[in-house]
PDB file of C-alpha atoms in Angstrom:
ATOM      1  CA  MET A   1      46.887 -52.469  58.666  1.00 78.00           C
ATOM      2  CA  LYS A   2      48.266 -52.926  55.273  1.00 92.00           C
ATOM      3  CA  LEU A   3      47.394 -55.533  53.025  1.00 94.00           C
ATOM      4  CA  SER A   4      50.775 -56.619  52.707  1.00 95.00           C
ATOM      5  CA  GLN A   5      51.537 -56.295  56.406  1.00 95.00           C
ATOM      6  CA  LYS A   6      48.740 -58.911  56.815  1.00 97.00           C
ATOM      7  CA  MET A   7      49.937 -61.090  53.636  1.00 98.00           C
ATOM      8  CA  LEU A   8      52.538 -61.745  56.244  1.00 98.00           C
ATOM      9  CA  GLU A   9      50.397 -62.933  58.705  1.00 98.00           C
ATOM     10  CA  ILE A  10      48.225 -64.835  57.235  1.00 98.00           C
ATOM     11  CA  ALA A  11      52.044 -66.633  55.370  1.00 98.00           C
ATOM     12  CA  ILE A  12      53.365 -66.943  58.769  1.00 98.00           C
ATOM     13  CA  THR A  13      50.147 -69.354  59.567  1.00 98.00           C
ATOM     14  CA  GLN A  14      51.183 -71.221  56.738  1.00 98.00           C
ATOM     15  CA  LEU A  15      54.966 -72.315  57.405  1.00 98.00           C
ATOM     16  CA  GLY A  16      55.564 -76.270  57.428  1.00 96.00           C
ATOM     17  CA  GLN A  17      52.571 -77.128  55.474  1.00 97.00           C
ATOM     18  CA  GLN A  18      53.418 -79.354  52.462  1.00 97.00           C
ATOM     19  CA  GLU A  19      53.034 -81.079  49.519  1.00 97.00           C
ATOM     20  CA  LYS A  20      51.092 -84.521  49.371  1.00 96.00           C
ATOM     21  CA  PRO A  21      52.545 -86.568  48.156  1.00 96.00           C
ATOM     22  CA  LEU A  22      56.359 -84.747  48.445  1.00 94.00           C
ATOM     23  CA  GLY A  23      57.471 -83.762  45.128  1.00 93.00           C
ATOM     24  CA  SER A  24      54.223 -83.692  43.170  1.00 96.00           C
ATOM     25  CA  ASN A  25      53.360 -79.777  43.609  1.00 96.00           C
ATOM     26  CA  TRP A  26      49.400 -81.207  44.784  1.00 97.00           C
ATOM     27  CA  GLY A  27      47.679 -82.068  47.895  1.00 97.00           C
ATOM     28  CA  GLU A  28      45.689 -79.913  50.738  1.00 96.00           C
ATOM     29  CA  PRO A  29      46.769 -77.035  50.946  1.00 97.00           C
ATOM     30  CA  VAL A  30      48.832 -76.552  47.699  1.00 98.00           C
ATOM     31  CA  LYS A  31      45.214 -77.494  46.033  1.00 98.00           C
ATOM     32  CA  SER A  32      43.737 -74.278  47.582  1.00 98.00           C
ATOM     33  CA  TYR A  33      46.949 -71.913  46.487  1.00 98.00           C
ATOM     34  CA  LEU A  34      46.549 -72.861  42.726  1.00 98.00           C
ATOM     35  CA  ALA A  35      42.581 -73.515  43.081  1.00 98.00           C
ATOM     36  CA  SER A  36      43.391 -69.231  44.145  1.00 98.00           C
ATOM     37  CA  VAL A  37      44.950 -68.778  40.731  1.00 98.00           C
ATOM     38  CA  GLY A  38      42.380 -70.722  38.926  1.00 98.00           C
ATOM     39  CA  VAL A  39      44.856 -74.191  38.287  1.00 98.00           C
ATOM     40  CA  GLY A  40      43.023 -77.722  38.555  1.00 97.00           C
ATOM     41  CA  PHE A  41      46.573 -79.291  38.375  1.00 97.00           C
ATOM     42  CA  PRO A  42      49.731 -80.048  39.717  1.00 97.00           C
ATOM     43  CA  ALA A  43      51.840 -77.118  39.106  1.00 97.00           C
ATOM     44  CA  SER A  44      54.460 -74.947  40.275  1.00 96.00           C
ATOM     45  CA  TRP A  45      52.603 -72.843  43.210  1.00 98.00           C
ATOM     46  CA  CYS A  46      55.277 -70.264  44.910  1.00 97.00           C
ATOM     47  CA  MET A  47      53.001 -67.770  43.079  1.00 98.00           C
ATOM     48  CA  ALA A  48      49.700 -69.037  44.074  1.00 98.00           C
ATOM     49  CA  PHE A  49      50.648 -69.246  47.875  1.00 98.00           C
ATOM     50  CA  VAL A  50      51.480 -65.969  47.372  1.00 98.00           C
ATOM     51  CA  TYR A  51      48.437 -64.939  45.600  1.00 98.00           C
ATOM     52  CA  TRP A  52      46.222 -66.868  47.925  1.00 98.00           C
ATOM     53  CA  CYS A  53      47.756 -64.716  50.944  1.00 98.00           C
ATOM     54  CA  SER A  54      46.672 -61.422  49.076  1.00 98.00           C
ATOM     55  CA  LYS A  55      43.326 -62.697  48.850  1.00 98.00           C
ATOM     56  CA  LYS A  56      42.683 -63.814  52.347  1.00 98.00           C
ATOM     57  CA  ALA A  57      44.574 -61.164  53.720  1.00 98.00           C
ATOM     58  CA  SER A  58      41.890 -58.542  51.236  1.00 98.00           C
ATOM     59  CA  GLU A  59      38.874 -60.479  52.609  1.00 98.00           C
ATOM     60  CA  VAL A  60      39.940 -59.895  55.894  1.00 97.00           C
ATOM     61  CA  LEU A  61      40.215 -56.459  55.827  1.00 97.00           C
ATOM     62  CA  ALA A  62      37.581 -55.935  53.841  1.00 97.00           C
ATOM     63  CA  VAL A  63      39.938 -54.525  50.929  1.00 97.00           C
ATOM     64  CA  LYS A  64      40.908 -54.985  47.109  1.00 96.00           C
ATOM     65  CA  ASN A  65      43.010 -57.309  46.633  1.00 96.00           C
ATOM     66  CA  THR A  66      45.418 -55.362  44.519  1.00 95.00           C
ATOM     67  CA  ALA A  67      47.732 -58.811  44.201  1.00 96.00           C
ATOM     68  CA  MET A  68      47.597 -59.603  40.093  1.00 95.00           C
ATOM     69  CA  LYS A  69      45.446 -63.426  40.073  1.00 97.00           C
ATOM     70  CA  THR A  70      48.383 -65.372  38.285  1.00 97.00           C
ATOM     71  CA  GLY A  71      50.116 -68.442  39.382  1.00 97.00           C
ATOM     72  CA  GLY A  72      53.356 -66.645  37.058  1.00 97.00           C
ATOM     73  CA  VAL A  73      55.749 -64.941  38.844  1.00 97.00           C
ATOM     74  CA  LEU A  74      57.376 -62.865  35.612  1.00 97.00           C
ATOM     75  CA  LYS A  75      53.909 -62.740  34.145  1.00 97.00           C
ATOM     76  CA  ALA A  76      52.577 -60.946  38.098  1.00 97.00           C
ATOM     77  CA  TRP A  77      56.471 -58.897  37.691  1.00 98.00           C
ATOM     78  CA  ASN A  78      56.039 -57.809  33.909  1.00 97.00           C
ATOM     79  CA  ASP A  79      52.199 -57.361  33.843  1.00 97.00           C
ATOM     80  CA  ALA A  80      52.197 -55.389  37.259  1.00 97.00           C
ATOM     81  CA  PRO A  81      51.843 -50.939  37.122  1.00 97.00           C
ATOM     82  CA  LYS A  82      54.858 -48.971  37.381  1.00 97.00           C
ATOM     83  CA  GLU A  83      53.828 -47.848  40.904  1.00 97.00           C
ATOM     84  CA  MET A  84      53.806 -51.325  42.536  1.00 97.00           C
ATOM     85  CA  LYS A  85      57.590 -52.330  41.519  1.00 98.00           C
ATOM     86  CA  SER A  86      60.216 -51.134  43.482  1.00 97.00           C
ATOM     87  CA  LEU A  87      64.158 -52.350  43.552  1.00 97.00           C
ATOM     88  CA  ILE A  88      64.101 -51.895  47.558  1.00 97.00           C
ATOM     89  CA  PRO A  89      62.104 -54.463  49.659  1.00 98.00           C
ATOM     90  CA  SER A  90      60.179 -53.706  52.512  1.00 97.00           C
ATOM     91  CA  ILE A  91      58.373 -55.333  54.760  1.00 97.00           C
ATOM     92  CA  GLY A  92      55.140 -57.309  53.376  1.00 97.00           C
ATOM     93  CA  SER A  93      56.610 -56.613  50.290  1.00 98.00           C
ATOM     94  CA  VAL A  94      56.769 -59.872  47.382  1.00 98.00           C
ATOM     95  CA  PHE A  95      60.436 -60.563  45.400  1.00 98.00           C
ATOM     96  CA  ILE A  96      60.793 -61.763  42.288  1.00 98.00           C
ATOM     97  CA  MET A  97      64.121 -63.988  41.420  1.00 98.00           C
ATOM     98  CA  ASP A  98      64.821 -64.589  37.529  1.00 97.00           C
ATOM     99  CA  PHE A  99      66.296 -67.563  36.506  1.00 95.00           C
ATOM    100  CA  GLY A 100      66.239 -67.005  32.803  1.00 94.00           C
ATOM    101  CA  LYS A 101      63.967 -69.136  30.106  1.00 93.00           C
ATOM    102  CA  GLY A 102      60.885 -68.212  31.813  1.00 91.00           C
ATOM    103  CA  LEU A 103      61.537 -69.919  35.239  1.00 93.00           C
ATOM    104  CA  GLY A 104      60.903 -67.928  38.477  1.00 96.00           C
ATOM    105  CA  HIS A 105      60.333 -67.908  42.057  1.00 97.00           C
ATOM    106  CA  THR A 106      59.158 -65.392  44.986  1.00 98.00           C
ATOM    107  CA  GLY A 107      57.737 -64.833  48.286  1.00 98.00           C
ATOM    108  CA  ILE A 108      56.581 -62.410  50.709  1.00 98.00           C
ATOM    109  CA  VAL A 109      59.428 -60.534  53.057  1.00 98.00           C
ATOM    110  CA  GLU A 110      59.737 -60.735  56.271  1.00 98.00           C
ATOM    111  CA  LYS A 111      62.651 -58.552  57.379  1.00 98.00           C
ATOM    112  CA  PHE A 112      65.967 -57.353  55.126  1.00 98.00           C
ATOM    113  CA  ASP A 113      68.696 -55.960  55.786  1.00 98.00           C
ATOM    114  CA  ASP A 114      72.089 -54.153  54.124  1.00 97.00           C
ATOM    115  CA  VAL A 115      72.603 -57.999  52.083  1.00 98.00           C
ATOM    116  CA  ASN A 116      70.264 -60.000  52.857  1.00 98.00           C
ATOM    117  CA  ILE A 117      66.528 -60.674  52.668  1.00 98.00           C
ATOM    118  CA  TYR A 118      64.481 -63.137  55.413  1.00 98.00           C
ATOM    119  CA  THR A 119      61.622 -64.486  53.047  1.00 98.00           C
ATOM    120  CA  ILE A 120      58.402 -66.598  53.576  1.00 98.00           C
ATOM    121  CA  GLU A 121      58.037 -68.540  50.511  1.00 97.00           C
ATOM    122  CA  GLY A 122      55.946 -71.058  49.266  1.00 97.00           C
ATOM    123  CA  ASN A 123      56.955 -74.056  47.242  1.00 96.00           C
ATOM    124  CA  THR A 124      60.777 -74.406  48.869  1.00 94.00           C
ATOM    125  CA  ASN A 125      62.410 -76.023  50.908  1.00 89.00           C
ATOM    126  CA  ASP A 126      65.797 -76.008  53.123  1.00 81.00           C
ATOM    127  CA  THR A 127      68.166 -75.719  50.160  1.00 78.00           C
ATOM    128  CA  GLY A 128      66.594 -73.349  48.979  1.00 70.00           C
ATOM    129  CA  SER A 129      65.241 -74.798  45.485  1.00 74.00           C
ATOM    130  CA  ARG A 130      62.471 -73.087  43.394  1.00 76.00           C
ATOM    131  CA  GLU A 131      60.746 -75.861  43.661  1.00 82.00           C
ATOM    132  CA  GLY A 132      60.327 -77.620  46.872  1.00 91.00           C
ATOM    133  CA  ILE A 133      57.561 -79.350  48.885  1.00 95.00           C
ATOM    134  CA  GLU A 134      56.063 -76.930  51.585  1.00 96.00           C
ATOM    135  CA  VAL A 135      56.177 -73.143  52.701  1.00 97.00           C
ATOM    136  CA  CYS A 136      59.611 -72.280  54.276  1.00 96.00           C
ATOM    137  CA  ARG A 137      61.997 -69.187  55.957  1.00 97.00           C
ATOM    138  CA  LYS A 138      63.902 -68.587  53.721  1.00 96.00           C
ATOM    139  CA  ILE A 139      67.138 -66.130  53.373  1.00 96.00           C
ATOM    140  CA  ARG A 140      68.249 -65.105  50.098  1.00 97.00           C
ATOM    141  CA  LYS A 141      70.859 -62.580  48.724  1.00 98.00           C
ATOM    142  CA  ARG A 142      69.433 -59.322  47.934  1.00 98.00           C
ATOM    143  CA  SER A 143      71.580 -59.229  45.174  1.00 98.00           C
ATOM    144  CA  ALA A 144      69.458 -62.120  43.559  1.00 97.00           C
ATOM    145  CA  ILE A 145      66.564 -60.352  43.280  1.00 98.00           C
ATOM    146  CA  LYS A 146      65.319 -58.943  40.411  1.00 98.00           C
ATOM    147  CA  GLY A 147      62.758 -56.791  42.211  1.00 98.00           C
ATOM    148  CA  TYR A 148      59.895 -56.385  44.952  1.00 98.00           C
ATOM    149  CA  LEU A 149      56.058 -55.707  44.037  1.00 98.00           C
ATOM    150  CA  ASN A 150      53.996 -53.421  46.587  1.00 96.00           C
ATOM    151  CA  TYR A 151      50.613 -54.420  47.010  1.00 93.00           C
TER     152      TYR A 151
END
């Protein structure tokens, strides 16, 4: 099994996990997601969630974790080797959104079609915010995605 497939499986097990208290960017399991990238305080956690999933997946598969250990979405994109980047989604790839001024959002692609990607994301909500309260399934327009990372 590929690391990306196992990441997706692990992300699915986290659906519905929430910040405690809501809106705090903190509480278990968010603290664990953040701790996986070395952050010990409340912070945006979508990229930390992705890294936590990759870390768990690499442990289960006993393979090297190729994901960058960072809580920064755009840092993960900017510093990724060219061969990990794609403009086309795949199941288990990590999507990158860039809102400008250093703000981004990310999650893991569950499936896709010609128009949309269907994702599992941390730090979002039903309206699709990049500063939400939980791990959710979302639908995003492919046109809104900067690119994809393949771990």
